[in-house]
Amino acid sequence: MRRTLAITLACASLLASGRPAAAQPPVINFAQPAAIVPGVATDVTFFGGNLAGVTGFWNELGASAELTPGVENNGAAADRVTYRLLVPADAAVGIGGYRVATGQGIANVRLLMIDDLPTALDNSANKSLEAAQPITLPTAIDGACEAESFDFYKFTGVAGQRLSVEVVARRLGSPLDPVIRLLDANGRELAYSDDEPALGADSRFALQLPADGDYVLEIRDIRYQGGGNHRYRIRLGDFPLVTVPYPPTAQLGTVPQLAIGHAANDLTGAARLLVELPVPADPALRQLRVGVRYPHGTGTAATRLAVSPREESIEFEPNDTPETASPARLGGGWSGRFEKAKDRDFFQFEAPAGARFRFVGQTRSLGSPTDLFLRLYKADGGLLAEADDAETDEGTLDHTFAEAGVYRLMAEDLHRRGGPEHVYRIQVEPYQPGFTLALESDKFDAPQGGVFVAKVTAGRRDYNGPITLSVEGTPEPLRVAGEVIPEGKNETVLNVTLPAGLAAGSWHPLKIVGRAKIGEQEFAATASTAGALRGQFNGLPYPPDSLDGAVGLGVGPVFAEFFKLNVDGGSIAFPQLVATATFTVKAERLNGFVDPIALAVEGLPAGFTAEIKPIEKDKTDAAIVLKGPAAAAAAVHRLRVVGNGTHQNQPKQVVVGDVALRVIPPLEITLAPAGALPAGGTQKVKVTARFFNDEKPAVTLAWSELPSGVTGPESITIPAGQTEVEIELAAAGNAALGAGMRASATATTTVAGREVTATATTPLEVKMP
């Protein structure tokens, strides 16, 4: 019997959000419940790590969000946070992404559902038929499968009652590969489902209950794997098992007439329903969520309609033979449906000589179970090309038409299957040289004012020139280095520096766009994150299209200091005539930093240069050699020593400022009495010569000043190769007494072939013995 269905829809918008290097960004493992009820404020707890100090919640379901009041430690606990989410009452059932932000960054994107069925939770004690958990229909059960285990749920039904059962697991990013069975009170199997062709790894079935009594639903992982992350949501009610609308894609700003396809194991003729659905003209729109339910049913089924700016056309039956081919024009989208087994569709079109076009198939990405097989024929039936799907490629033909004329494209299911769910679309586009871009991550975190790095990979199509990248979406511009993929290369690493005005705890949606002028045309492509999303969602082959290319950026606290610098001795002595000096820069390493530190010297006087080596990995100092004029005038100059290091991708510059560079004579002499000189006695004096090169020539000294009554050696010599000598001063018994006296000596030596003198003075005390 034909049933009337109600249709609701909502837009899947393009938003996004991203991890500080030393900070600990939040991580989300799962949500409980896994769905929001339309029009009902739903408290959802998100479990994970590093969730303390939440600063925001982003989602693409159109839900408002506030921290749920009355929950102990809510917003401050590290392992969970509870938000009260609300979507409009007319929000369509479906799946979309969400993220949580904290002061440390932004969480990985996860998937959440809008569902009008009430939620029950797995009690974790339902591991046998005897311990089956009682439930009341209609309901949706949130739970997790344990390894080598089963979960059982028991309910009471009546004869003839319609029951639809659907597992939403992989579609929510769970690693679970579910299999479900329905058993009667005697343990007899009534229904079974493993992988559903239109759903991938998820399962579903529908049936009419044969008798009054109790029934048991069993769920497990087909591989007997499990754990806390092997989550599932089982939906039980009376709803159609829909697949994909037909046509599966509508042009922006149009009002297409749609038929809602149903699965082969559905109990209704849902595909017969025709509805008119207005499609907004928003160019950012990629998909519409579409909810389908029976007027008197329980629960709503979810499907989605793709949208496109291109013209869309559909096949017209009969077109199973070349002679009855549906007329088509090159360009836009061609949609069709294999109504029955062994059905095939022909499209006939004209192509000019030399035109090159791509025919790109779409099936499973739209929710259809079809494996598309394409063949291109000349008007006389000669085969030109063929293609079938492989992994996420759903079948692509790329052909240059050598001659102007009539051509035909044939489409069929590779396994010759058919039915209302076997819908396809072929995107027909002129070939254009260009490129695709891909990112390895869908989110990045950086400290406030810090840096994140992003590897961007290009797939080139007959274009080998440079590709200029930009990072777009923040309220203040970002500073980007490495923004060009060079000619002939296929990748670059972006170094993106955040402006200081992006506050810690904030999050921002980004996209990375590549641009190039190819011939006379400007070409642009947004970097895809589909590969990263597939990994994050445990191999989900077609993540929500609205998330592809949507990059999240989370801003964490200012990066911790990780090294300090100082100049050994605090100043630098540069000896005249020697014309060279070496000084040491020392580093204090902090917070596990071990990498090299590049050094530079700024503010050198004219004629001076520096030979600089970095402080090597795991080392704490480096020597810098200064060279300058031998005849440099004695003076004190001020310079800066600058160190640059990078720790966990974060650059740091440390400046040691106002370092004194003293241009001095090449010889210094010091006099150091061992103590006071007793009248009538002697006292030792150490004479030290300081040289500023590796040579140590002999030095002679003569006293130029001694207190009255004090005598010393007339000539003092510090032998070559030595730097000090000890002599004695003697005081007469009647020498003047006091502490304010001084002794001075003049030293003479030869440096760089020139005679050099230096004078030294020391305080001297003469006292009573």
Coordinates of C-alpha atoms in Angstrom, one line a residue, residues 78-303:
A78 CA 39.1 17.4 32.4
D79 CA 37.3 14.2 31.3
R80 CA 33.8 15.5 30.4
V81 CA 31.7 18.6 29.7
T82 CA 27.9 18.9 29.4
Y83 CA 26.2 21.3 27.0
R84 CA 22.5 22.1 26.6
L85 CA 21.8 22.0 22.9
L86 CA 18.7 23.2 21.1
V87 CA 17.8 22.9 17.5
P88 CA 14.5 24.2 16.0
A89 CA 11.5 22.0 16.1
D90 CA 11.5 21.7 12.3
A91 CA 15.2 20.7 12.1
A92 CA 15.6 17.7 9.9
V93 CA 17.0 14.4 11.1
G94 CA 20.6 14.0 10.0
I95 CA 24.3 14.1 11.0
G96 CA 26.7 17.0 11.3
G97 CA 30.0 17.9 12.8
Y98 CA 30.9 19.6 16.1
R99 CA 33.9 20.7 18.1
V100 CA 34.7 21.9 21.6
A101 CA 37.2 24.7 22.3
T102 CA 39.2 25.4 25.5
G103 CA 41.9 27.9 26.5
Q104 CA 44.3 25.3 25.2
G105 CA 43.0 24.9 21.7
I106 CA 40.2 23.1 19.8
A107 CA 39.0 19.5 19.8
N108 CA 39.0 17.1 16.9
V109 CA 35.8 17.2 14.9
R110 CA 33.2 14.6 15.9
L111 CA 29.7 13.7 14.5
L112 CA 26.4 14.2 16.3
M113 CA 22.9 13.4 15.1
I114 CA 19.5 15.2 15.1
D115 CA 17.0 12.5 16.0
D116 CA 13.3 12.7 17.0
L117 CA 13.4 9.3 18.8
P118 CA 13.8 9.3 22.6
T119 CA 17.1 8.0 23.9
A120 CA 17.8 5.1 26.2
L121 CA 21.3 4.1 27.4
D122 CA 22.9 0.7 27.4
N123 CA 23.0 -0.6 31.0
S124 CA 26.2 -2.6 30.3
A125 CA 24.7 -5.7 32.0
N126 CA 22.9 -7.0 29.0
K127 CA 25.5 -9.5 27.8
S128 CA 23.2 -12.6 27.5
L129 CA 19.7 -13.4 26.4
E130 CA 18.7 -13.9 30.0
A131 CA 20.0 -10.5 31.0
A132 CA 18.5 -8.6 28.0
Q133 CA 17.8 -5.0 28.8
P134 CA 14.1 -4.1 28.6
I135 CA 13.2 -1.2 26.3
T136 CA 10.0 0.4 25.2
L137 CA 9.3 1.3 21.6
P138 CA 9.9 3.6 19.9
T139 CA 13.4 4.4 21.1
A140 CA 17.0 4.9 20.2
I141 CA 19.7 3.2 22.3
D142 CA 23.1 4.6 22.8
G143 CA 25.7 2.0 23.8
A144 CA 29.1 0.4 23.1
C145 CA 30.1 -3.1 22.1
E146 CA 32.7 -4.9 24.2
A147 CA 35.2 -7.3 22.5
E148 CA 33.9 -10.8 22.0
S149 CA 30.6 -9.9 23.5
F150 CA 26.9 -9.2 22.6
D151 CA 24.4 -6.7 23.7
F152 CA 20.8 -7.8 24.0
Y153 CA 17.6 -5.7 24.2
K154 CA 14.1 -7.0 24.9
F155 CA 10.7 -5.5 24.0
T156 CA 7.1 -6.5 23.6
G157 CA 5.3 -6.4 20.3
V158 CA 2.0 -7.3 18.7
A159 CA 1.2 -9.3 15.6
G160 CA 1.4 -7.2 12.4
Q161 CA 3.3 -4.3 14.1
R162 CA 5.7 -2.6 11.7
L163 CA 9.2 -2.4 13.0
S164 CA 12.2 -0.6 11.5
V165 CA 15.6 -1.1 13.0
E166 CA 18.7 1.0 12.1
V167 CA 22.2 1.1 13.5
V168 CA 24.0 4.4 13.2
A169 CA 27.6 3.7 14.1
R170 CA 30.2 4.2 11.3
R171 CA 28.1 7.1 10.1
L172 CA 28.9 8.7 13.5
G173 CA 32.6 7.9 13.1
S174 CA 32.6 4.8 15.3
P175 CA 35.0 1.9 14.5
L176 CA 32.2 -0.5 15.2
D177 CA 31.2 -2.8 12.2
P178 CA 27.8 -3.8 13.5
V179 CA 25.7 -6.9 12.8
I180 CA 22.1 -7.1 14.2
R181 CA 19.6 -9.9 14.6
L182 CA 16.0 -10.0 15.7
L183 CA 15.0 -13.1 17.7
D184 CA 11.5 -14.2 18.8
A185 CA 10.8 -15.5 22.3
N186 CA 12.1 -18.9 21.4
G187 CA 15.4 -17.6 20.1
R188 CA 14.5 -18.1 16.4
E189 CA 16.1 -15.6 14.1
L190 CA 13.5 -13.4 12.3
A191 CA 15.8 -10.8 10.7
Y192 CA 19.5 -10.2 10.2
S193 CA 21.6 -7.4 8.8
D194 CA 25.3 -6.9 8.4
D195 CA 26.5 -4.2 5.9
E196 CA 23.7 -2.3 4.3
P197 CA 24.7 -1.4 0.7
A198 CA 23.5 2.2 1.0
L199 CA 25.0 2.7 4.5
G200 CA 28.4 1.0 4.2
A201 CA 29.2 -0.7 7.4
D202 CA 26.0 0.2 9.2
S203 CA 23.0 -2.2 9.4
R204 CA 19.2 -1.9 9.1
F205 CA 16.1 -4.0 8.4
A206 CA 12.3 -3.7 8.5
L207 CA 9.6 -6.3 9.1
Q208 CA 6.1 -6.9 10.5
L209 CA 6.1 -8.8 13.8
P210 CA 4.6 -12.2 13.3
A211 CA 2.9 -12.6 16.7
D212 CA 2.2 -11.0 20.0
G213 CA 5.0 -11.5 22.5
D214 CA 8.5 -10.7 23.5
Y215 CA 11.3 -10.1 21.0
V216 CA 15.1 -9.7 21.5
L217 CA 17.4 -7.5 19.4
E218 CA 21.1 -8.6 19.4
I219 CA 24.0 -6.5 18.3
R220 CA 27.8 -7.2 18.1
D221 CA 30.8 -6.3 16.1
I222 CA 31.1 -8.6 13.1
R223 CA 34.8 -9.1 13.9
Y224 CA 34.1 -9.5 17.7
Q225 CA 36.1 -6.3 18.4
G226 CA 35.0 -3.8 20.9
G227 CA 35.8 -1.2 23.6
G228 CA 34.5 2.1 24.9
N229 CA 34.9 3.8 21.5
H230 CA 32.9 1.1 19.6
R231 CA 29.8 3.2 20.0
Y232 CA 26.4 2.7 18.4
R233 CA 23.0 4.2 18.2
I234 CA 20.2 1.8 17.5
R235 CA 17.0 3.3 16.2
L236 CA 13.8 1.3 16.6
G237 CA 10.4 2.6 15.4
D238 CA 8.1 2.8 12.4
F239 CA 10.0 4.8 9.7
P240 CA 10.9 4.1 6.1
L241 CA 14.3 2.8 5.2
V242 CA 15.2 5.5 2.7
T243 CA 18.3 5.9 0.6
V244 CA 18.7 8.8 -1.7
P245 CA 16.3 11.3 -3.4
Y246 CA 15.9 11.2 -7.1
P247 CA 17.3 13.2 -8.7
P248 CA 20.1 13.2 -6.1
T249 CA 21.3 16.7 -6.9
A250 CA 19.4 19.9 -7.5
Q251 CA 20.6 23.2 -8.9
L252 CA 20.8 26.1 -6.5
G253 CA 17.8 28.4 -6.6
T254 CA 15.4 25.8 -8.2
V255 CA 12.4 23.9 -7.0
P256 CA 13.1 20.3 -8.1
Q257 CA 10.5 17.5 -8.0
L258 CA 12.0 14.6 -5.9
A259 CA 11.2 11.0 -5.4
I260 CA 12.4 9.5 -2.2
G261 CA 14.2 6.2 -2.8
H262 CA 13.9 3.3 -0.4
A263 CA 16.1 0.3 0.5
A264 CA 15.4 -3.1 -1.0
N265 CA 14.3 -4.4 2.4
D266 CA 11.9 -1.6 3.1
L267 CA 8.2 -2.4 3.4
T268 CA 6.8 0.5 1.5
G269 CA 6.7 2.1 -1.9
A270 CA 8.4 5.2 -0.7
A271 CA 10.1 5.8 -4.0
R272 CA 6.7 6.6 -5.6
L273 CA 6.3 9.8 -3.6
L274 CA 6.9 13.0 -5.5
V275 CA 7.6 16.3 -3.7
E276 CA 8.6 19.8 -4.6
L277 CA 11.5 21.1 -2.6
P278 CA 12.8 24.6 -2.8
V279 CA 16.6 24.9 -2.9
P280 CA 18.1 28.1 -1.6
A281 CA 20.4 30.0 -3.9
D282 CA 23.2 30.2 -1.3
P283 CA 26.5 29.5 -3.1
A284 CA 28.1 28.1 0.1
L285 CA 25.5 25.4 0.3
R286 CA 26.6 21.9 -0.5
Q287 CA 23.8 19.7 0.8
L288 CA 20.3 19.7 2.3
R289 CA 19.4 17.4 5.1
V290 CA 16.1 15.8 4.3
G291 CA 13.9 14.0 6.9
V292 CA 11.2 11.5 5.9
R293 CA 8.5 10.0 8.1
Y294 CA 5.1 8.4 8.0
P295 CA 2.2 10.7 9.1
H296 CA 1.3 8.1 11.8
G297 CA 4.7 6.6 12.1
T298 CA 7.3 6.8 14.9
G299 CA 10.6 8.2 14.1
T300 CA 12.0 10.0 11.0
A301 CA 14.4 8.6 8.4
A302 CA 17.3 10.7 7.2
T303 CA 18.6 11.3 3.7

